[in-house]
PDB file of C-alpha atoms and ligand atoms in Angstrom:
ATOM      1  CA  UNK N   1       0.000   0.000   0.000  1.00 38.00           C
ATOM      2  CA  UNK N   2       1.251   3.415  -0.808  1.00 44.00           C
ATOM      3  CA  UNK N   3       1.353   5.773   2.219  1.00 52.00           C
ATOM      4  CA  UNK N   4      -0.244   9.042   1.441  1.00 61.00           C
ATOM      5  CA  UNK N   5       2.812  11.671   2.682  1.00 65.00           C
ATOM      6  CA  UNK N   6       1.025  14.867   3.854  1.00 66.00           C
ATOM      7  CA  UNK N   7       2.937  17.810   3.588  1.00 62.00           C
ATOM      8  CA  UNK N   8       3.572  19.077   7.407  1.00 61.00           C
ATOM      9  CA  UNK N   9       2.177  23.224   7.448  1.00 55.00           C
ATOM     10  CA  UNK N  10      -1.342  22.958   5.529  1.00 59.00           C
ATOM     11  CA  UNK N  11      -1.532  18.829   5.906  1.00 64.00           C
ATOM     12  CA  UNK N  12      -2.690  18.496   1.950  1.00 61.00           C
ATOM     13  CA  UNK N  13      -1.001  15.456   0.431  1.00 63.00           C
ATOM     14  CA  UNK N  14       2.220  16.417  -1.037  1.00 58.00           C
ATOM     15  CA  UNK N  15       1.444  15.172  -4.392  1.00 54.00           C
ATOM     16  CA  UNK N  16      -1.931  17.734  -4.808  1.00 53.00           C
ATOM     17  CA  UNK N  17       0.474  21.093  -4.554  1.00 47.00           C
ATOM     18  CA  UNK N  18       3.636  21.697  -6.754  1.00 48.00           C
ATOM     19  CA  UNK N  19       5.661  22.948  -5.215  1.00 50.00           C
ATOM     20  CA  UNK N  20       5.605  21.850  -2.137  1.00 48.00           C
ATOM     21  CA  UNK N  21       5.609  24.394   1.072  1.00 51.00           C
ATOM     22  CA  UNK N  22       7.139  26.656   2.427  1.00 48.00           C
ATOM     23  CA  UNK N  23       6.996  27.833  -1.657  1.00 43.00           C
ATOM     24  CA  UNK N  24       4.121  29.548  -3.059  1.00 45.00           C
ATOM     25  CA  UNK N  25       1.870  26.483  -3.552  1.00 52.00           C
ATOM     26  CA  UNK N  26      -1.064  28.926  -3.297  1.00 53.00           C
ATOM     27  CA  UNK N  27      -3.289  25.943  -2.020  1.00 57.00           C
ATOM     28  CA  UNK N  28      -6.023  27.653   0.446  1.00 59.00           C
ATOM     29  CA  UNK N  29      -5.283  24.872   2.783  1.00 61.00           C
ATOM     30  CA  UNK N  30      -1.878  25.909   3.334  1.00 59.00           C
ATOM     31  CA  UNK N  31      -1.178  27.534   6.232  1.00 57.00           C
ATOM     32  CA  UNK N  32       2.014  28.513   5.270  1.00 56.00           C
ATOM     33  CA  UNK N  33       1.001  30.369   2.306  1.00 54.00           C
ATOM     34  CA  UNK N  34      -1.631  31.902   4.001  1.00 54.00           C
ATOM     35  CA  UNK N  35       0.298  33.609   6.549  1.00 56.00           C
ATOM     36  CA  UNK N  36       2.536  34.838   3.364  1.00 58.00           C
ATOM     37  CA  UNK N  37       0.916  38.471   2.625  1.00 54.00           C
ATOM     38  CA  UNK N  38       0.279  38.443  -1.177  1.00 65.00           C
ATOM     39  CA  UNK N  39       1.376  42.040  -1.890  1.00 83.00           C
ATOM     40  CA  UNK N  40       4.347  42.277  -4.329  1.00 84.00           C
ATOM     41  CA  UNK N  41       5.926  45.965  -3.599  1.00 86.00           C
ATOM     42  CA  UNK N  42       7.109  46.183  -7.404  1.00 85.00           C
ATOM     43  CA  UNK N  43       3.730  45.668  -8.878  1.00 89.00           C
ATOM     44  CA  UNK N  44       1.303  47.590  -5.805  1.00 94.00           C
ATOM     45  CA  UNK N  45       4.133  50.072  -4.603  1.00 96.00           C
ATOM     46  CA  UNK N  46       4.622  50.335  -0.852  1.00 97.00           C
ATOM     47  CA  UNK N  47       5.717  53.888  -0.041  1.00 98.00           C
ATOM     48  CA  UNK N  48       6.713  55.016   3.500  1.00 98.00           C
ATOM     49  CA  UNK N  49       6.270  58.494   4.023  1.00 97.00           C
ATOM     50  CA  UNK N  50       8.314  59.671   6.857  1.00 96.00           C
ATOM     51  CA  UNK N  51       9.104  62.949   8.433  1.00 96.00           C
ATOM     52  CA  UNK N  52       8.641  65.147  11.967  1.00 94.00           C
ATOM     53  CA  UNK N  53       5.261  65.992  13.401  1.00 89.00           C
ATOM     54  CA  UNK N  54       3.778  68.764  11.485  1.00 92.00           C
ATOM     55  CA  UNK N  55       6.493  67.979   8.140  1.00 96.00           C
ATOM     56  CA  UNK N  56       3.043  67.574   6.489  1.00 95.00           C
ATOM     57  CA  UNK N  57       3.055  64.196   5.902  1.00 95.00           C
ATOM     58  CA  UNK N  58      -0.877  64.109   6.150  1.00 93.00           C
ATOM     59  CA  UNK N  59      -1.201  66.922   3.913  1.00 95.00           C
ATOM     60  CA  UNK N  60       1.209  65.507   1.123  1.00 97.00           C
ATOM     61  CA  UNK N  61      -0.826  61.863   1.590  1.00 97.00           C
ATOM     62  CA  UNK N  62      -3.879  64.106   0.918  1.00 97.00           C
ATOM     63  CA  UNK N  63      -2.624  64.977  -2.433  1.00 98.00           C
ATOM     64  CA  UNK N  64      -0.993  61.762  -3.428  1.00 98.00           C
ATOM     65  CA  UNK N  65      -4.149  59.843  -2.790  1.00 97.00           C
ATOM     66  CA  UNK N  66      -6.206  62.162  -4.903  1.00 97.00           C
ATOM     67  CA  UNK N  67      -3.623  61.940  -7.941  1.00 98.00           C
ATOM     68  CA  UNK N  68      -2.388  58.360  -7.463  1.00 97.00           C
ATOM     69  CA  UNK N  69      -5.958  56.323  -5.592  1.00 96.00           C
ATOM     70  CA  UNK N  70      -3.586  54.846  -3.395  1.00 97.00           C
ATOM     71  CA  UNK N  71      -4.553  53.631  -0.028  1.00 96.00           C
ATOM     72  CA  UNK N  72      -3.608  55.522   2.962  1.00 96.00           C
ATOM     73  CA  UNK N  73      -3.103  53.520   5.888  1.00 95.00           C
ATOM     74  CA  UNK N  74      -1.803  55.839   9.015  1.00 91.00           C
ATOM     75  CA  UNK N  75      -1.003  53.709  12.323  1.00 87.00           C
ATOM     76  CA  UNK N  76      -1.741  56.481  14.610  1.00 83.00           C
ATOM     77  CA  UNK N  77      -5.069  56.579  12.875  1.00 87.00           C
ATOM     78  CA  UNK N  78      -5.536  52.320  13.029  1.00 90.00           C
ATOM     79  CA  UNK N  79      -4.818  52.430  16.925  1.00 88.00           C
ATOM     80  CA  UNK N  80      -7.112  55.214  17.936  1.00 86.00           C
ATOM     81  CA  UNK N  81      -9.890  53.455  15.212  1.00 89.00           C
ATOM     82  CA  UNK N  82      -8.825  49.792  17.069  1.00 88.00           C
ATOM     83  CA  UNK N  83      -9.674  51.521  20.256  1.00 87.00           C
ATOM     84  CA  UNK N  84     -12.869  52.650  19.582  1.00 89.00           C
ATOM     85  CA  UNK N  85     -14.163  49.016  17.912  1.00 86.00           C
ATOM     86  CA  UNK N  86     -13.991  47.677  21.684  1.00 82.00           C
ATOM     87  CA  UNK N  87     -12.719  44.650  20.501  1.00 82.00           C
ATOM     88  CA  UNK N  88     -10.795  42.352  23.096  1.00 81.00           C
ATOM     89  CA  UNK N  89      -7.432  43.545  21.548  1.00 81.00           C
ATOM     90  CA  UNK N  90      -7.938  47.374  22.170  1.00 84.00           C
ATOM     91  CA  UNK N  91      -9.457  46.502  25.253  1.00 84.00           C
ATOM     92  CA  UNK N  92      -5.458  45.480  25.976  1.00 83.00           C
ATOM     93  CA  UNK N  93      -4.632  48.568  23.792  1.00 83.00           C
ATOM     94  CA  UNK N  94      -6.265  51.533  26.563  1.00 82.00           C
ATOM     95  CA  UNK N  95      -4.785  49.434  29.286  1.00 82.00           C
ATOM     96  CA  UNK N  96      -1.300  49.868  28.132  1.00 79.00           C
ATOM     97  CA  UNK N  97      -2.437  53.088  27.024  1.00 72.00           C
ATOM     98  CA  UNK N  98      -3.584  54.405  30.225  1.00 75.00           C
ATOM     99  CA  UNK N  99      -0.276  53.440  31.762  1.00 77.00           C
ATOM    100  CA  UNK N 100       1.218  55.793  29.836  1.00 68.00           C
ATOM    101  CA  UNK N 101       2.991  52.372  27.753  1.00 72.00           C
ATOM    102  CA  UNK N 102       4.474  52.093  24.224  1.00 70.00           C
ATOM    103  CA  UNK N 103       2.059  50.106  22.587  1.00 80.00           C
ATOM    104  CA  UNK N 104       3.478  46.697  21.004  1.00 84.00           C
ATOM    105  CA  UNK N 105       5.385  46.550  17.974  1.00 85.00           C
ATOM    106  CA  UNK N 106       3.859  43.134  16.990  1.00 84.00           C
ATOM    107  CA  UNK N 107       0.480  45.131  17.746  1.00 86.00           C
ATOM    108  CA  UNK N 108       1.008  47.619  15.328  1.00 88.00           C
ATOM    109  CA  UNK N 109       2.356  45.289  12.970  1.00 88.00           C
ATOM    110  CA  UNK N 110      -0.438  43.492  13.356  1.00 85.00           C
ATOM    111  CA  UNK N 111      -2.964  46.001  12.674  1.00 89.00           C
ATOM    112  CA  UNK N 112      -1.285  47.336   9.486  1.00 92.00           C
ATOM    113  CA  UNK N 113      -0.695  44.166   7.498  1.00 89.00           C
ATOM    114  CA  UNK N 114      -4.868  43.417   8.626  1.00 88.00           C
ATOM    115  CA  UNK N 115      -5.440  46.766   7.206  1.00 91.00           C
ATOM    116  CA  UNK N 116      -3.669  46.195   3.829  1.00 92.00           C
ATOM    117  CA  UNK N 117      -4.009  42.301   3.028  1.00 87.00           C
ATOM    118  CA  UNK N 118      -8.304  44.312   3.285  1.00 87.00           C
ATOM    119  CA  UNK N 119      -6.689  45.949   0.047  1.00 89.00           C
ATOM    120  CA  UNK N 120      -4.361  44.051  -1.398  1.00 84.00           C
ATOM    121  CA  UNK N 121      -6.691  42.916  -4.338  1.00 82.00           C
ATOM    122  CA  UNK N 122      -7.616  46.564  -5.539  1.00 87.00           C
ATOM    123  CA  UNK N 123      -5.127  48.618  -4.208  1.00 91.00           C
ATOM    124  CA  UNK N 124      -2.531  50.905  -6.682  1.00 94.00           C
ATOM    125  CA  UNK N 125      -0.389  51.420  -3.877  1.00 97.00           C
ATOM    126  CA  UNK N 126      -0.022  51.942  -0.154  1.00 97.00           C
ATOM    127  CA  UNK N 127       0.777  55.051   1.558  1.00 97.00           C
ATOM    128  CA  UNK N 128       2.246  53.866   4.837  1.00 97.00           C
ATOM    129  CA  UNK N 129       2.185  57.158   6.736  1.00 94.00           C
ATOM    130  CA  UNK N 130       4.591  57.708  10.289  1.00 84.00           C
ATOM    131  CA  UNK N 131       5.436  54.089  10.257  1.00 91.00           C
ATOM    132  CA  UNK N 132       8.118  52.965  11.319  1.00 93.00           C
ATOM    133  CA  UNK N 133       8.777  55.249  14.022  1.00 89.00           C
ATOM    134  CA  UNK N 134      12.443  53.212  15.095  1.00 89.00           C
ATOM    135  CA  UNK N 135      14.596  50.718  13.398  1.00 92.00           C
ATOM    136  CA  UNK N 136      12.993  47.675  14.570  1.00 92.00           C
ATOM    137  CA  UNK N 137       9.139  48.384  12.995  1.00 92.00           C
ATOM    138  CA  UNK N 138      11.049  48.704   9.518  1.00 93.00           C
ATOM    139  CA  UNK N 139      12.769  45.699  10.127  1.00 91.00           C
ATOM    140  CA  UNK N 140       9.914  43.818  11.359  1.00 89.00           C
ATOM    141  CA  UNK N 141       7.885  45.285   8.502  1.00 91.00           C
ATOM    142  CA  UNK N 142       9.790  43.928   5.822  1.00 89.00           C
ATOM    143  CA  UNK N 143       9.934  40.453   7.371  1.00 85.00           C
ATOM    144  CA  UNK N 144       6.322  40.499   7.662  1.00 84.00           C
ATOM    145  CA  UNK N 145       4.664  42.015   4.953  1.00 88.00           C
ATOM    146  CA  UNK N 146       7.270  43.029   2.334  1.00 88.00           C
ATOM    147  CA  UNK N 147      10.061  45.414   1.175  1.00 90.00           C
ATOM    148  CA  UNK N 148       8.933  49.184   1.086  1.00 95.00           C
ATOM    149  CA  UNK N 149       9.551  50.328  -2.958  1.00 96.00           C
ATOM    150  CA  UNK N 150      10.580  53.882  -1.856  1.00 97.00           C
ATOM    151  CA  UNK N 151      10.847  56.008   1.512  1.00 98.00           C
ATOM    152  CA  UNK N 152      10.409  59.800   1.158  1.00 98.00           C
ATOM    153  CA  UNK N 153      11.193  61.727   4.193  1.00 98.00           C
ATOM    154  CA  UNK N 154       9.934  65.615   4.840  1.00 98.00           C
ATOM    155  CA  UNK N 155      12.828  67.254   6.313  1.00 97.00           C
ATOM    156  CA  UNK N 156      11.927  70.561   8.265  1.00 97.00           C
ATOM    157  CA  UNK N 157      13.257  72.381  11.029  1.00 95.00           C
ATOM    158  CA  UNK N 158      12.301  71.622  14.558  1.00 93.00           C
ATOM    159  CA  UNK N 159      11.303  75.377  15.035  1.00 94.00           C
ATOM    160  CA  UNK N 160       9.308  75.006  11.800  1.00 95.00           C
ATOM    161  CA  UNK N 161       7.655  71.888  12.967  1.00 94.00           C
ATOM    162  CA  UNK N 162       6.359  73.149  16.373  1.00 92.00           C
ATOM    163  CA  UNK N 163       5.121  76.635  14.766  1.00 91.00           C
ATOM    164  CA  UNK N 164       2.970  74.664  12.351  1.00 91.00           C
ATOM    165  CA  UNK N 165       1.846  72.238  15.029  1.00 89.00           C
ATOM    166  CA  UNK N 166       0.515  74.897  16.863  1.00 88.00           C
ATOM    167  CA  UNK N 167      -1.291  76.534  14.159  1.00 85.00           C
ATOM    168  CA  UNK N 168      -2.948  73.113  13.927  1.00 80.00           C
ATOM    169  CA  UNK N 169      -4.053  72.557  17.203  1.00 72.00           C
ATOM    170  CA  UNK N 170      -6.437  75.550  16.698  1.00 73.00           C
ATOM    171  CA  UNK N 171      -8.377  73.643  14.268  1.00 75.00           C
ATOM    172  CA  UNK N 172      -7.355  69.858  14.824  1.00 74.00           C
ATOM    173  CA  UNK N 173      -8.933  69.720  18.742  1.00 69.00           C
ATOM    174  CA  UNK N 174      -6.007  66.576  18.671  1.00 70.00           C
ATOM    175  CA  UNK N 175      -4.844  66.372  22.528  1.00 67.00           C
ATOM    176  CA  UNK N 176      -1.420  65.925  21.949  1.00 69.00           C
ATOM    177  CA  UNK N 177      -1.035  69.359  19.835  1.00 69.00           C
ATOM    178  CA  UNK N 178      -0.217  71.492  22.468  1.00 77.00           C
ATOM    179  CA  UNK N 179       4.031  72.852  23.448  1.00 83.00           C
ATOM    180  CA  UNK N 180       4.533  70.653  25.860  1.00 83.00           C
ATOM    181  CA  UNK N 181       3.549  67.506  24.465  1.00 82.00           C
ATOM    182  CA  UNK N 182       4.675  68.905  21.021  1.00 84.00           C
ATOM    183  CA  UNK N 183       8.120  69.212  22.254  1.00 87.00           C
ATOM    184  CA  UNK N 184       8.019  65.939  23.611  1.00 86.00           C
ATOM    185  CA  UNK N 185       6.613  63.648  20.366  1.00 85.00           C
ATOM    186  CA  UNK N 186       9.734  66.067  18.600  1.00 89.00           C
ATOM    187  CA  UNK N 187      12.285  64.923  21.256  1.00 89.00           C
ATOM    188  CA  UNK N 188      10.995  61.351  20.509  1.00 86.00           C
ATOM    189  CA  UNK N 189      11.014  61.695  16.881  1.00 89.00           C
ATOM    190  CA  UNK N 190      14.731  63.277  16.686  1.00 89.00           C
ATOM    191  CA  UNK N 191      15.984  60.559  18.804  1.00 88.00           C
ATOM    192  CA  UNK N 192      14.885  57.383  16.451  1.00 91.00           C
ATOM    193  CA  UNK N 193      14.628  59.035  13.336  1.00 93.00           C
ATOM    194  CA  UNK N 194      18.463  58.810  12.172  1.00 93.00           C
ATOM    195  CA  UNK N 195      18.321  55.105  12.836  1.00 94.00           C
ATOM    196  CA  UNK N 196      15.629  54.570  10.873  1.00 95.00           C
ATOM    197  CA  UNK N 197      16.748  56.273   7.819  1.00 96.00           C
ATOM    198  CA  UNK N 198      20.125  55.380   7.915  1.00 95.00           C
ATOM    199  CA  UNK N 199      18.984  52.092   7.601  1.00 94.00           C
ATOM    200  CA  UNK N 200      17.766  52.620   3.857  1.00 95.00           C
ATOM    201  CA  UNK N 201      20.193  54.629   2.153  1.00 93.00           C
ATOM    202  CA  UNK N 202      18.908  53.455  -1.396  1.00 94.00           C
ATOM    203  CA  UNK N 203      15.434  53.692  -1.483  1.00 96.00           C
ATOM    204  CA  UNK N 204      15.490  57.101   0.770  1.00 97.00           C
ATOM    205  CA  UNK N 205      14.444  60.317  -1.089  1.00 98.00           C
ATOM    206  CA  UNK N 206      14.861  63.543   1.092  1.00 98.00           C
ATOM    207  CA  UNK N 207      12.274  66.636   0.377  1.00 98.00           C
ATOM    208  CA  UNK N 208      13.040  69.735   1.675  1.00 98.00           C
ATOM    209  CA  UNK N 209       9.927  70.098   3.445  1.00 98.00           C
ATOM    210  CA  UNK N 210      10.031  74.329   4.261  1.00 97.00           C
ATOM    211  CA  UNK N 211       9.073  74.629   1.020  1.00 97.00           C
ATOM    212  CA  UNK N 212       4.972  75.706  -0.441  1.00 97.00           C
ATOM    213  CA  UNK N 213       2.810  72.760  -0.232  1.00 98.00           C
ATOM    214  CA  UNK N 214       2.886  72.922  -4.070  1.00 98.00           C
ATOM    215  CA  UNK N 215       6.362  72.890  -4.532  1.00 98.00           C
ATOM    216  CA  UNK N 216       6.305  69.783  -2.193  1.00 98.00           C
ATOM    217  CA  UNK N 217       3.908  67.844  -4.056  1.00 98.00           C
ATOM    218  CA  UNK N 218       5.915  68.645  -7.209  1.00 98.00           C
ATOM    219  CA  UNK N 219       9.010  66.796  -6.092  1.00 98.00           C
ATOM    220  CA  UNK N 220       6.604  64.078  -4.800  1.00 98.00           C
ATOM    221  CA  UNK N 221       5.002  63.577  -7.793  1.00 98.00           C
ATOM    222  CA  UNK N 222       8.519  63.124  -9.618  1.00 98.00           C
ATOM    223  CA  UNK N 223       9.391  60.400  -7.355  1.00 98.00           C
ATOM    224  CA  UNK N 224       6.219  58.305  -7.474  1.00 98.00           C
ATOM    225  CA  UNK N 225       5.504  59.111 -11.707  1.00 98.00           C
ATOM    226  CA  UNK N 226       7.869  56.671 -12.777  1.00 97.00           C
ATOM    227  CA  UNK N 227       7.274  53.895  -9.486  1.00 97.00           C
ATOM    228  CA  UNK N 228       4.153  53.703 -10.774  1.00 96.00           C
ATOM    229  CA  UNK N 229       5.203  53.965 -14.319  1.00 95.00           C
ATOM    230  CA  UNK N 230       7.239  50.758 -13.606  1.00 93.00           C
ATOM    231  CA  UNK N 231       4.015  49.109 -11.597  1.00 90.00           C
ATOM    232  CA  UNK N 232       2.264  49.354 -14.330  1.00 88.00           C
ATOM    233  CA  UNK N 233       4.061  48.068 -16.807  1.00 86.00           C
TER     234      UNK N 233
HETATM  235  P1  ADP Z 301       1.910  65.719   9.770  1.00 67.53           P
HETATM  236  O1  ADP Z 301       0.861  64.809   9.213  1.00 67.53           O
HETATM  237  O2  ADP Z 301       3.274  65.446   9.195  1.00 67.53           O
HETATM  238  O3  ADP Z 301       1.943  65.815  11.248  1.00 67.53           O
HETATM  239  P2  ADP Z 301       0.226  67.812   8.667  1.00 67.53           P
HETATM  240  O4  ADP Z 301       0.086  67.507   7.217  1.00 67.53           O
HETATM  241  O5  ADP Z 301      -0.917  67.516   9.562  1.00 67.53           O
HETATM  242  O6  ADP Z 301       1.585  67.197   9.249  1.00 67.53           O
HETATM  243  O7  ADP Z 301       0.593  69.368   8.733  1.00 67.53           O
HETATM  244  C1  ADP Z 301       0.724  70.036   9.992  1.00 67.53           C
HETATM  245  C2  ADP Z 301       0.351  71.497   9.828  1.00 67.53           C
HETATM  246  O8  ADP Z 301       1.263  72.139   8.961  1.00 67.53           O
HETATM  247  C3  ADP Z 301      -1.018  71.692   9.204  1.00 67.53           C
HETATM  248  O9  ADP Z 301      -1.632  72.783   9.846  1.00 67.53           O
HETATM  249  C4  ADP Z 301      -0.742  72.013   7.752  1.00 67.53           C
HETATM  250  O10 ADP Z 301      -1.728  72.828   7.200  1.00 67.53           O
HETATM  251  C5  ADP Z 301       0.582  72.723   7.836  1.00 67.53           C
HETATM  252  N1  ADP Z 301       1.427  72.469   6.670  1.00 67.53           N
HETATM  253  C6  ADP Z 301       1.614  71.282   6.048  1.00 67.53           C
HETATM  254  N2  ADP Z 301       2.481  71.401   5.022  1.00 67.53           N
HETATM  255  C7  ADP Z 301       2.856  72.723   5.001  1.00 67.53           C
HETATM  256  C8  ADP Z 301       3.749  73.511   4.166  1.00 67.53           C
HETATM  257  N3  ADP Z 301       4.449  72.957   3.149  1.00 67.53           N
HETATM  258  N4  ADP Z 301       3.896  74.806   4.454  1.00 67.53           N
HETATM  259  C9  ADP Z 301       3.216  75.367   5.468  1.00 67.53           C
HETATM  260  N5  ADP Z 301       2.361  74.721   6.282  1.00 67.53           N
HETATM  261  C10 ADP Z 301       2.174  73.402   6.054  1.00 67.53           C
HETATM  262 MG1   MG Z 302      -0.373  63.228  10.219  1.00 67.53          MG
END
């Protein structure tokens, strides 16, 4: 008799899949491939925008999403959404929250592959905006979910930054736009953001961000014309 040999992560019989796991067998038994995430950075670009609170980051994704439909996926935006669900995860979330805790990495992680593998079908791109705030979330990013295409990082000086901010808060109602927390989430920001970039010294593209919001978005869109150009193709 013939023993049927079942291939160990998704338990179909190895002769049903070519090739066999951990490869892409694409079987929907295979729990392998279905932790893989099935975005492929060079055909639905992955774009980290980076840059200090108030580099206008959010105002830049504004633009980008209207000229390029891609999705915006913000993590501040995914924990504070996560919170509100009430599910038994951000339950955990406002108790490390309330003790005044760094949320997770894995967490975060979590929430933002969730977020795109939701998209991964229809999207043209992803705008991954503030994320990763230190080394490790890049490097646990790429592991996870897959290589960024390009990084652009707004670079703006810290008194610009803060005078911005505050313009903001008088419109925003955002808690944490105020001097003293402002000068804090800057502190923070300086401290990691060298390692982070340093990190990716070929796919990083540097805007001068002090410049009109026009004349930003122009240097933007000469980045992204011909990632997408290439996407496409
Ligand atoms: P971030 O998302 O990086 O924190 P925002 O896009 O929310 O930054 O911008 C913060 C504030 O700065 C907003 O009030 C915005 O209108 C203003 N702002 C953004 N870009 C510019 C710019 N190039 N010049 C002047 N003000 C800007
Ligand atoms: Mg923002």
């Amino acid at each position: 008799m013939n023993e049927e040999r079942l291939c160990q992560p998704c338990e179909v019989p190895i002769t049903d899949k070519l090739p066999p796991c951990p490869l892409q067998c694409k079987s929907p038994k295979c729990k392998s491939y279905k932790k893989r995430a099935p975005i492929d950075s060079t055909k639905t670009p992955i774009v980290w925008i980076l840059g200090g609170p108030g580099s206008g980051k959010g105002t830049q994704c504004d633009k980008i999403i209207a000229k390029y439909g891609f999705i915006h996926l913000s993590t501040g935006d995914l924990l504070r959404e996560e919170v509100r669900s009430g599910s038994e995860r951000a339950k955990c979330l406002t108790a490390i929250m309330e003790r005044g805790e760094l949320v997770p990495n894995d967490l975060v992680l979590d929430l933002l592959k969730e977020a795109m593998l939701q998209h991964a079908e229809k999207a043209r791109g992803f705008l991954i905006d503030g994320y990763p705030r230190e080394k490790s979330q890049g490097i646990a990013f790429e592991q996870t979910i897959a290589p960024a295409t390009v990084i652009i990082y707004f670079e703006a000086k810290s008194e610009t930054l803060t005078k911005r901010l505050l313009g903001r808060a008088v419109s925003s109602g955002r808690a944490d736009d105020n001097e003293e927390t402002i000068k804090l989430r800057l502190k923070t920001f300086l401290d990691n953001n060298d390692q982070v970039l340093a990190q990716y010294p070929d796919k990083l593209r540097r805007i001068n961000a002090e410049q009109s919001v026009d004349a930003i978005f122009g240097e933007v869109q000469k980045i992204l014309d011909p990632i997408v150009a290439r996407a496409a193709a």
